[in-house]
mmCIF file of C-alpha atoms in Angstrom:
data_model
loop_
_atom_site.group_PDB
_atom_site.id
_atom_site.type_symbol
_atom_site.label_atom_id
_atom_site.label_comp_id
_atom_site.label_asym_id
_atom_site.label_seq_id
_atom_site.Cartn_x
_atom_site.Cartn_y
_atom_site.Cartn_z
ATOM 1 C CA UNK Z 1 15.184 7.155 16.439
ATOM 2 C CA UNK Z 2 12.882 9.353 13.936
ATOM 3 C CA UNK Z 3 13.501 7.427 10.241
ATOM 4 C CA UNK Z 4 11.426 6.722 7.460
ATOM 5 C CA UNK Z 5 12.184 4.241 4.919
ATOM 6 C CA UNK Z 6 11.744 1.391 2.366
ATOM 7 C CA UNK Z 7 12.366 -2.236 3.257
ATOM 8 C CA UNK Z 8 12.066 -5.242 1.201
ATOM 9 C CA UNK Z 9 9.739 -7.822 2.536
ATOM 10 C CA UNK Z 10 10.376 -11.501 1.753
ATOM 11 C CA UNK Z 11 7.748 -14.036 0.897
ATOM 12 C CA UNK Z 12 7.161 -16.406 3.511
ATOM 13 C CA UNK Z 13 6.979 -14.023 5.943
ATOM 14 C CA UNK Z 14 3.734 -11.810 7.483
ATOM 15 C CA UNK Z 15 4.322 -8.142 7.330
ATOM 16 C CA UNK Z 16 4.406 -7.652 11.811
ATOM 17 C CA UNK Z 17 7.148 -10.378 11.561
ATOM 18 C CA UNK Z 18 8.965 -8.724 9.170
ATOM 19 C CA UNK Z 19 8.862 -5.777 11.034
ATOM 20 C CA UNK Z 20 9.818 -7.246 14.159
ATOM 21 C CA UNK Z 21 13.423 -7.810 12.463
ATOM 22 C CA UNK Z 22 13.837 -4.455 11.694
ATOM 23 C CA UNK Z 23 13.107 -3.469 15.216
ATOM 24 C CA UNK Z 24 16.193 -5.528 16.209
ATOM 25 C CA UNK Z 25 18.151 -4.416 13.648
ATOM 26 C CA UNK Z 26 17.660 -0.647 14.258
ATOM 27 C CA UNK Z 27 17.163 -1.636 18.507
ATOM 28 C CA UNK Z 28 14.128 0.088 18.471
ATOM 29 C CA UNK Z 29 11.185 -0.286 19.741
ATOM 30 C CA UNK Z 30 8.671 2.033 18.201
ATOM 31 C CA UNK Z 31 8.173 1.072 15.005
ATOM 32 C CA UNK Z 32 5.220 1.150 12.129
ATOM 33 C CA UNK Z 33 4.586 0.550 8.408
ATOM 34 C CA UNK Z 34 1.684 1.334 5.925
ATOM 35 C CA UNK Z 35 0.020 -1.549 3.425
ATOM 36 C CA UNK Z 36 0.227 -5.085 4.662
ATOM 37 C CA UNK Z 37 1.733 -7.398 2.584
ATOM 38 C CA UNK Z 38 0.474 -10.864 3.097
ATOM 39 C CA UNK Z 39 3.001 -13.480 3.724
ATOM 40 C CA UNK Z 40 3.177 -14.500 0.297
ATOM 41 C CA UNK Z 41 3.817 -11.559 -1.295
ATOM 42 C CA UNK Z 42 7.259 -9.822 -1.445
ATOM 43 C CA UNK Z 43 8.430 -6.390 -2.104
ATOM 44 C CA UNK Z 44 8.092 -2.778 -1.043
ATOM 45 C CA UNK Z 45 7.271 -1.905 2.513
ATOM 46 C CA UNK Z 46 6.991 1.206 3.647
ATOM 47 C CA UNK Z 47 8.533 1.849 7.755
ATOM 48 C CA UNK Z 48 8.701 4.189 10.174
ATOM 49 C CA UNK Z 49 10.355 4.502 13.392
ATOM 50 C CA UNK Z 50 9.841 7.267 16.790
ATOM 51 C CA UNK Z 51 7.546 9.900 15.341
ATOM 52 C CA UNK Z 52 7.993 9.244 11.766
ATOM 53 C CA UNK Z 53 5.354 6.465 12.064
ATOM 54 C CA UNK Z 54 2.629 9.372 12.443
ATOM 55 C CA UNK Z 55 3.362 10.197 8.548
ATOM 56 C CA UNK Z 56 1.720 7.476 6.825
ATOM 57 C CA UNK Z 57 -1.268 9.007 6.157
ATOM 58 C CA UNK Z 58 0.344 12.504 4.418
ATOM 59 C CA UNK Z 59 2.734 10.104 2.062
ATOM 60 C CA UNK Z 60 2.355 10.311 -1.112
ATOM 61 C CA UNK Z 61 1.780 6.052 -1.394
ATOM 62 C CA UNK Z 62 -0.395 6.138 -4.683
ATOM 63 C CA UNK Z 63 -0.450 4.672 -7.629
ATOM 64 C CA UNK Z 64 1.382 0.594 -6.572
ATOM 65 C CA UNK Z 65 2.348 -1.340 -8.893
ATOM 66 C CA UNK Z 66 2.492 -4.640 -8.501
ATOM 67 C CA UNK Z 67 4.436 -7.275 -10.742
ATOM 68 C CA UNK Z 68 2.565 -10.886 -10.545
ATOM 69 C CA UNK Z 69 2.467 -14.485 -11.970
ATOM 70 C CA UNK Z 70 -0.658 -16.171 -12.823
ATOM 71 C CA UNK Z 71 -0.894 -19.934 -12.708
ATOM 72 C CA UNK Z 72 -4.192 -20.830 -15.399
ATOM 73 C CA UNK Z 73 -6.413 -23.709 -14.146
ATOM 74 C CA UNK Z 74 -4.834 -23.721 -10.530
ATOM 75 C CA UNK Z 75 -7.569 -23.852 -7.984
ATOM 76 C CA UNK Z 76 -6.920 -22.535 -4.326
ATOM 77 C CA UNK Z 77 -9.296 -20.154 -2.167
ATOM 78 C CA UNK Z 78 -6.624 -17.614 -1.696
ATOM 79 C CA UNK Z 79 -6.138 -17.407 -4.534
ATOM 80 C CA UNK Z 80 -2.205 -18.027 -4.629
ATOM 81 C CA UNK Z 81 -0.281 -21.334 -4.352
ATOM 82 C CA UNK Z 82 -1.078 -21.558 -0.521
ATOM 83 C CA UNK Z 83 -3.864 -23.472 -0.572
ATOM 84 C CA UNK Z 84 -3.532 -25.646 -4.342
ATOM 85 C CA UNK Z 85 -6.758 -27.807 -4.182
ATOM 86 C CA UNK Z 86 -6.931 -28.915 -8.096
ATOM 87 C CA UNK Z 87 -4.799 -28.143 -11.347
ATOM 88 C CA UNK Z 88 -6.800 -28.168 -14.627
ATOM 89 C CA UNK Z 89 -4.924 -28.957 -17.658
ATOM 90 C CA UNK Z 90 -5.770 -26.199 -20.389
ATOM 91 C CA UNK Z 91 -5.050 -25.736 -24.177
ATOM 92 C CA UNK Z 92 -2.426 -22.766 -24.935
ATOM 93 C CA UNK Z 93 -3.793 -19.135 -25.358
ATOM 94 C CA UNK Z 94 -2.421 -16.960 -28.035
ATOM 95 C CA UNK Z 95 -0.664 -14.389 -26.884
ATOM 96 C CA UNK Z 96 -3.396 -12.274 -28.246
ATOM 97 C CA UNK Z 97 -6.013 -13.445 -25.896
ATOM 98 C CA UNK Z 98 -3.926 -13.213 -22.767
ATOM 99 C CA UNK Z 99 -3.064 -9.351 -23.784
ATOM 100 C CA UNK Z 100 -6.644 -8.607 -24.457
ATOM 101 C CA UNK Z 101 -7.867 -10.058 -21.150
ATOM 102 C CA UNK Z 102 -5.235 -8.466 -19.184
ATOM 103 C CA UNK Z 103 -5.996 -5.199 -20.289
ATOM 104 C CA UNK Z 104 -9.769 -5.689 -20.511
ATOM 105 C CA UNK Z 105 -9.050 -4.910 -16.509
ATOM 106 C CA UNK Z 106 -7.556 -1.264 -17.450
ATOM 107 C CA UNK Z 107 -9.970 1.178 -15.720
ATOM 108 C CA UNK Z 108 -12.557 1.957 -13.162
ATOM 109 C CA UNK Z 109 -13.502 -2.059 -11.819
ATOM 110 C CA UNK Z 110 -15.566 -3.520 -9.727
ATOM 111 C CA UNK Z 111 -15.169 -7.385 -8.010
ATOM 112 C CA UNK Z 112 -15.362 -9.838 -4.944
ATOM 113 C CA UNK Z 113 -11.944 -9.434 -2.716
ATOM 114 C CA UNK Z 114 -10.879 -12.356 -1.630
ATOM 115 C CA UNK Z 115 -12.648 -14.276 1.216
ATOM 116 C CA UNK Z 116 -8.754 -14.834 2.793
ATOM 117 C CA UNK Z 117 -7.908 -11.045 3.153
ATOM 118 C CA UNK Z 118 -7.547 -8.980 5.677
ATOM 119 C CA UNK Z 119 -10.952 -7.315 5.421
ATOM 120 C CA UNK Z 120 -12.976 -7.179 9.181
ATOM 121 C CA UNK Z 121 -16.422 -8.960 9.465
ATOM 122 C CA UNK Z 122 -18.304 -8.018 12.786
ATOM 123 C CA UNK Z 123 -14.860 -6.867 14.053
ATOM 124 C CA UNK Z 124 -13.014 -10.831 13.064
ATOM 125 C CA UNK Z 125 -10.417 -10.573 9.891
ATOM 126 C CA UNK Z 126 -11.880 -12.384 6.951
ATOM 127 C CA UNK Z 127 -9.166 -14.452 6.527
ATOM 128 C CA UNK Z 128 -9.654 -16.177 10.210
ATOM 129 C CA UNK Z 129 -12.970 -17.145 9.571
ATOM 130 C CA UNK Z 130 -12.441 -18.608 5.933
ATOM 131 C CA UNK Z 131 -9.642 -20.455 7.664
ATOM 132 C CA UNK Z 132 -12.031 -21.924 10.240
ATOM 133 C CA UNK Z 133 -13.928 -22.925 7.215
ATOM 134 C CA UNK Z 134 -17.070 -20.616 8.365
ATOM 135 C CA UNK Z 135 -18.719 -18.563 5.749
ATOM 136 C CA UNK Z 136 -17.208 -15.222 4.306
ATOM 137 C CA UNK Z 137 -19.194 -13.116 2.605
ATOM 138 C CA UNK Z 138 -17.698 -9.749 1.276
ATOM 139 C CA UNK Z 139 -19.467 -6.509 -0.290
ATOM 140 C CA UNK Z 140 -17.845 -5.758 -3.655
ATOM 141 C CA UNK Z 141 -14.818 -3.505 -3.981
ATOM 142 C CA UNK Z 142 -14.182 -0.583 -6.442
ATOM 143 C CA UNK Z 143 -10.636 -0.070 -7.789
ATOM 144 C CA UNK Z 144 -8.601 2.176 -10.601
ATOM 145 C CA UNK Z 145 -6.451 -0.076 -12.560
ATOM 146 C CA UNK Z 146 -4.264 2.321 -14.361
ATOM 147 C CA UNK Z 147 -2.194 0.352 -16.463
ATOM 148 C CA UNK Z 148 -1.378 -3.416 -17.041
ATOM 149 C CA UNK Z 149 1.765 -4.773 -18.597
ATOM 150 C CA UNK Z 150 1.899 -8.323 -20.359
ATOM 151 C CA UNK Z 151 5.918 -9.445 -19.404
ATOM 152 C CA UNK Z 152 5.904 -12.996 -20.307
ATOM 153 C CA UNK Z 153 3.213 -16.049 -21.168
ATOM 154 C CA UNK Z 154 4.644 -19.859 -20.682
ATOM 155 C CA UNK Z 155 1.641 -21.437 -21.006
ATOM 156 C CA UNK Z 156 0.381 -21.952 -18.295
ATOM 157 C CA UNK Z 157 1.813 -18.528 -16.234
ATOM 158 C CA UNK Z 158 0.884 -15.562 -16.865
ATOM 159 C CA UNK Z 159 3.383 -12.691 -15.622
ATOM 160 C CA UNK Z 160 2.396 -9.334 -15.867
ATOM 161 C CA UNK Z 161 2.150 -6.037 -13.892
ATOM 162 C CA UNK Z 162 -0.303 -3.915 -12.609
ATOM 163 C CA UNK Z 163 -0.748 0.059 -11.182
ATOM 164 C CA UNK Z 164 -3.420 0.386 -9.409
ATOM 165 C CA UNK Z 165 -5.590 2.459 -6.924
ATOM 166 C CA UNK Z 166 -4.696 1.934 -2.772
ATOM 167 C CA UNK Z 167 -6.429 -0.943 -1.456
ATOM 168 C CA UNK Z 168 -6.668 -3.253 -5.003
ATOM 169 C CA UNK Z 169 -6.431 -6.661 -4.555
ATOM 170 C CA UNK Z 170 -3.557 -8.136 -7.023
ATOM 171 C CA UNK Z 171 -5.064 -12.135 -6.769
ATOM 172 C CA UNK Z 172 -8.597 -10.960 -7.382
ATOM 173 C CA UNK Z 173 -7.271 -8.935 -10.560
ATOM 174 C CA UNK Z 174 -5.547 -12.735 -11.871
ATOM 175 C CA UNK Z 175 -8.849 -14.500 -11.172
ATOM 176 C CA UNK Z 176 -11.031 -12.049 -12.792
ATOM 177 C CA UNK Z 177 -7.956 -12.358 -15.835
ATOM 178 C CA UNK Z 178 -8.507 -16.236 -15.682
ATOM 179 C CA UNK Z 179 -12.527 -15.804 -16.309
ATOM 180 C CA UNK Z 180 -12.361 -13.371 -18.779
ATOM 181 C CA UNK Z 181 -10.249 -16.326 -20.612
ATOM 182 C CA UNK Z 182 -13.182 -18.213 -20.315
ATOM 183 C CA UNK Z 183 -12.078 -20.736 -17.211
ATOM 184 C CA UNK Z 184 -13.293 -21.318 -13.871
ATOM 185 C CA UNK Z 185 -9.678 -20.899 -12.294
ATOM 186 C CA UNK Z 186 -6.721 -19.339 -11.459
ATOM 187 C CA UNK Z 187 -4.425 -18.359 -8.802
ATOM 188 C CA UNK Z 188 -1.252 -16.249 -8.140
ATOM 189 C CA UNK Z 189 2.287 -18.375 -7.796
ATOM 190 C CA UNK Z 190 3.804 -14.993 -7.561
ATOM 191 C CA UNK Z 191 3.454 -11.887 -6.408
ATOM 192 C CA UNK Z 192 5.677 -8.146 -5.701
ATOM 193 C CA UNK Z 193 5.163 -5.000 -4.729
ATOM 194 C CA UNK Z 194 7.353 -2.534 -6.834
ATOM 195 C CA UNK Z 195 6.510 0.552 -5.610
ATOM 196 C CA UNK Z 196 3.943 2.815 -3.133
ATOM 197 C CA UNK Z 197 3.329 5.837 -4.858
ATOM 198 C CA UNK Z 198 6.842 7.566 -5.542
ATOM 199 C CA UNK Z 199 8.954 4.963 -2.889
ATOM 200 C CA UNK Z 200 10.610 2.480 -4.094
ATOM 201 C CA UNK Z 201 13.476 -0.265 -2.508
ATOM 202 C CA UNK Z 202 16.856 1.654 -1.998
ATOM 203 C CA UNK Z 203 18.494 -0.571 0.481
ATOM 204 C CA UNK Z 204 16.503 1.279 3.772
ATOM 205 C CA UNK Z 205 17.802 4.551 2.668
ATOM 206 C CA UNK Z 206 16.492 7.212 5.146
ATOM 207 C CA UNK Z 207 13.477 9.087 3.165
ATOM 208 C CA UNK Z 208 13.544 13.358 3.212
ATOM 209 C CA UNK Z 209 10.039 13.845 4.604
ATOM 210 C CA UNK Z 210 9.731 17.148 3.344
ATOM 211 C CA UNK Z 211 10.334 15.478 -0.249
ATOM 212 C CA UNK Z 212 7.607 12.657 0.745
ATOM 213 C CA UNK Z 213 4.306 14.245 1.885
ATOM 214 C CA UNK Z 214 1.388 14.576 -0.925
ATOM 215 C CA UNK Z 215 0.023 17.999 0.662
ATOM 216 C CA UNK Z 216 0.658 21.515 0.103
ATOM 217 C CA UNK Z 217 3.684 23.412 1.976
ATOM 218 C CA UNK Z 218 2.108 26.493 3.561
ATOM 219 C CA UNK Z 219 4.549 29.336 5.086
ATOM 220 C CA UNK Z 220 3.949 30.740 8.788
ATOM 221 C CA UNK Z 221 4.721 34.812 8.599
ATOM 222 C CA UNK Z 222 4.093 35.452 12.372
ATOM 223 C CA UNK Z 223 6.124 34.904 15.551
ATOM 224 C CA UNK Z 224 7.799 31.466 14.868
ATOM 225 C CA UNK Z 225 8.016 30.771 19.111
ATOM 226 C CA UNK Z 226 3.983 30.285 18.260
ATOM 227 C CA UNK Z 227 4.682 27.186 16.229
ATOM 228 C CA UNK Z 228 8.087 26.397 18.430
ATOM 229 C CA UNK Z 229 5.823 26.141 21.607
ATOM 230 C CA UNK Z 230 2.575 24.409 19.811
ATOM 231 C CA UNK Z 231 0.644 27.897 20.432
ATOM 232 C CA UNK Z 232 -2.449 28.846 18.349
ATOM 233 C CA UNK Z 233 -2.313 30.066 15.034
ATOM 234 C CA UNK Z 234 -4.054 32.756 13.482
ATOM 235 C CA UNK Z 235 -4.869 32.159 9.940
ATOM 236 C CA UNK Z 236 -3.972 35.834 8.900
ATOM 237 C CA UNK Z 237 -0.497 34.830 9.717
ATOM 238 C CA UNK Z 238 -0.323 31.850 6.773
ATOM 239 C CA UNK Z 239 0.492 32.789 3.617
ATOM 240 C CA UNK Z 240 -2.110 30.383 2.165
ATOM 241 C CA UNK Z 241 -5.466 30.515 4.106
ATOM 242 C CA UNK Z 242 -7.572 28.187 1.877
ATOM 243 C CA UNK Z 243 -8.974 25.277 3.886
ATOM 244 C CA UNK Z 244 -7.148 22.003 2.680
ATOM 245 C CA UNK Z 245 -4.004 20.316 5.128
ATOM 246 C CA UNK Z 246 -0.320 21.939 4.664
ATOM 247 C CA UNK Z 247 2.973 21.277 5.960
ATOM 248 C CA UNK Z 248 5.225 23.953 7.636
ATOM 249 C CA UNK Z 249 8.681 23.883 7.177
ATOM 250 C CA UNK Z 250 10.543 25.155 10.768
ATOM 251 C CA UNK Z 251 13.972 24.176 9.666
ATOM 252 C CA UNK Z 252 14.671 20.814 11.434
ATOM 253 C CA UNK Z 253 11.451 19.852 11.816
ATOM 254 C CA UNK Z 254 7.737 20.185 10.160
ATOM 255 C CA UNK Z 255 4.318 20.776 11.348
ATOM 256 C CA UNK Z 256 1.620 19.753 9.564
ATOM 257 C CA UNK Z 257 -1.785 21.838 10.089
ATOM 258 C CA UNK Z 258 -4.941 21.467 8.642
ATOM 259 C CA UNK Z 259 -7.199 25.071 7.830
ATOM 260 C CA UNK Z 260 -10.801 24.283 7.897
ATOM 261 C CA UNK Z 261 -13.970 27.125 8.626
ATOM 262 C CA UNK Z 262 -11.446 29.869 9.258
ATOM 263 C CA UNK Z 263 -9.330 27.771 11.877
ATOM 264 C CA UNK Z 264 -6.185 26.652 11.890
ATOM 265 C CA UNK Z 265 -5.610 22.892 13.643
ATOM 266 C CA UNK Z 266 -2.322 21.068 13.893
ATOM 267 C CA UNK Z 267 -2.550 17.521 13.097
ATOM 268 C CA UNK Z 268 1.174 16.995 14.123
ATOM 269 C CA UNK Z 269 3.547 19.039 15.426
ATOM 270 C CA UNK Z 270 6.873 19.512 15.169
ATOM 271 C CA UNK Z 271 7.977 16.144 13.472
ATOM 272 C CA UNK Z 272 11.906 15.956 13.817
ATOM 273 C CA UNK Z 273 13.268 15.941 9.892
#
């Protein structure tokens, strides 16, 4: 089976687990998805199945946006409710202050990810050797925060939502929101994924791949049993013949080539639509 699609992951389940259900549910085998989810957080996940898993990477997954609550004064080195240690009791913000520190984030940013993510030290994740209680240390990330959203403040959550860059860290962004309100603390109690890019959660509804990719189409003009049969191509015989990565459209299927120093190279070919 060749299918691309949205699911909806759960919280309180890891994102290979999740996937393993689908893999019974569809009774196949060969299966894939792009951007982990940790178990606690919920929401869009993007899957392929057969060759459709070789997509990822051309999909147009950027800007996410993320919809969150943060729980003021709760203490917990993931930074969610997994691991509460301590719950500091706080005076109210006004509404004000909570706006202003949420979209003091808006921009180009720079901060720790969290020691329990799935970041690789010396080839271990950093989230098994936090958990072994061994020392983590992390270099500094650099994300795009492109717009934050105050939704609701009952002292002492915070909800709010975030689109962001690939590769931001949502329970970083509420910690650095909980300093910038002058405490020490703060953790997520909830966390979603709304949407990858342009995908969102229609009920696994099989994705038009030549509506999905975020490259260029490029047209083939010569003998089309060249592409059929995987054959070189001549880059006088593309309509385009700037160096960049296109798509070809071949009817039922794509091919997806990539023109660089005056050769053509197929990265995949012949993807069934």
């Amino acid at each position: 089976m060749n299918r691309l699609f949205v699911a909806y992951k759960p919280s309180g389940i890891g994102s290979n687990k999740f996937l393993y259900t689908l893999k019974r549910k569809y009774q196949d085998k060969k299966a894939g998805f792009a951007g982990t989810l940790d178990p606690f957080a919920k929401g869009v996940l993007l899957v392929g199945f057969g060759s459709h898993t070789k997509l990822f990477r051309f999909l147009n997954k950027t800007p996410k946006k993320y919809r969150a609550t943060l729980w003021l004064g709760a203490k917990s080195d993931t930074l969610d409710i997994e691991m509460i240690e301590e719950i500091e009791t706080l005076p109210e913000f006004s509404l004000t202050q909570v706006e202003a520190a949420l979209k003091s984030l808006e921009g180009d940013l720079e901060y720790d990810p969290p020691i329990f993510s799935a970041k690789r030290i010396n080839g271990e994740r950093a989230y098994d050797l936090a958990r072994r209680g061994e020392k983590v240390e992390l270099n500094k990330i650099n994300s795009t925060i492109y717009e934050t959203k105050l939704l609701h403040y009952c002292h002492p959550f915070v909800t709010f939502e975030a689109t962001v860059s690939e590769g931001t860290y949502i329970r970083s962004l509420g910690r650095i929101i909980a300093q910038r309100l002058g405490l020490r603390e703060g953790s997520l109690s909830m966390l979603e994924r709304l949407c990858e890019g342009q995908f969102v959660y229609e009920n696994e509804k099989a994705l038009d791949i030549k509506k999905s990719l975020n490259i260029a189409q490029n047209y083939y003009l010569g003998d089309y049993d060249n592409v059929r049969y995987g054959r070189v191509l001549a880059l006088e015989d593309l309509k385009v013949q700037e160096e960049g990565t296109y798509w070809l459209d071949n009817g039922d299927t794509i091919s997806i080539i990539t023109i660089s120093q005056g050769r053509v190279k197929y990265e995949l070919g012949r993807i069934q639509c």
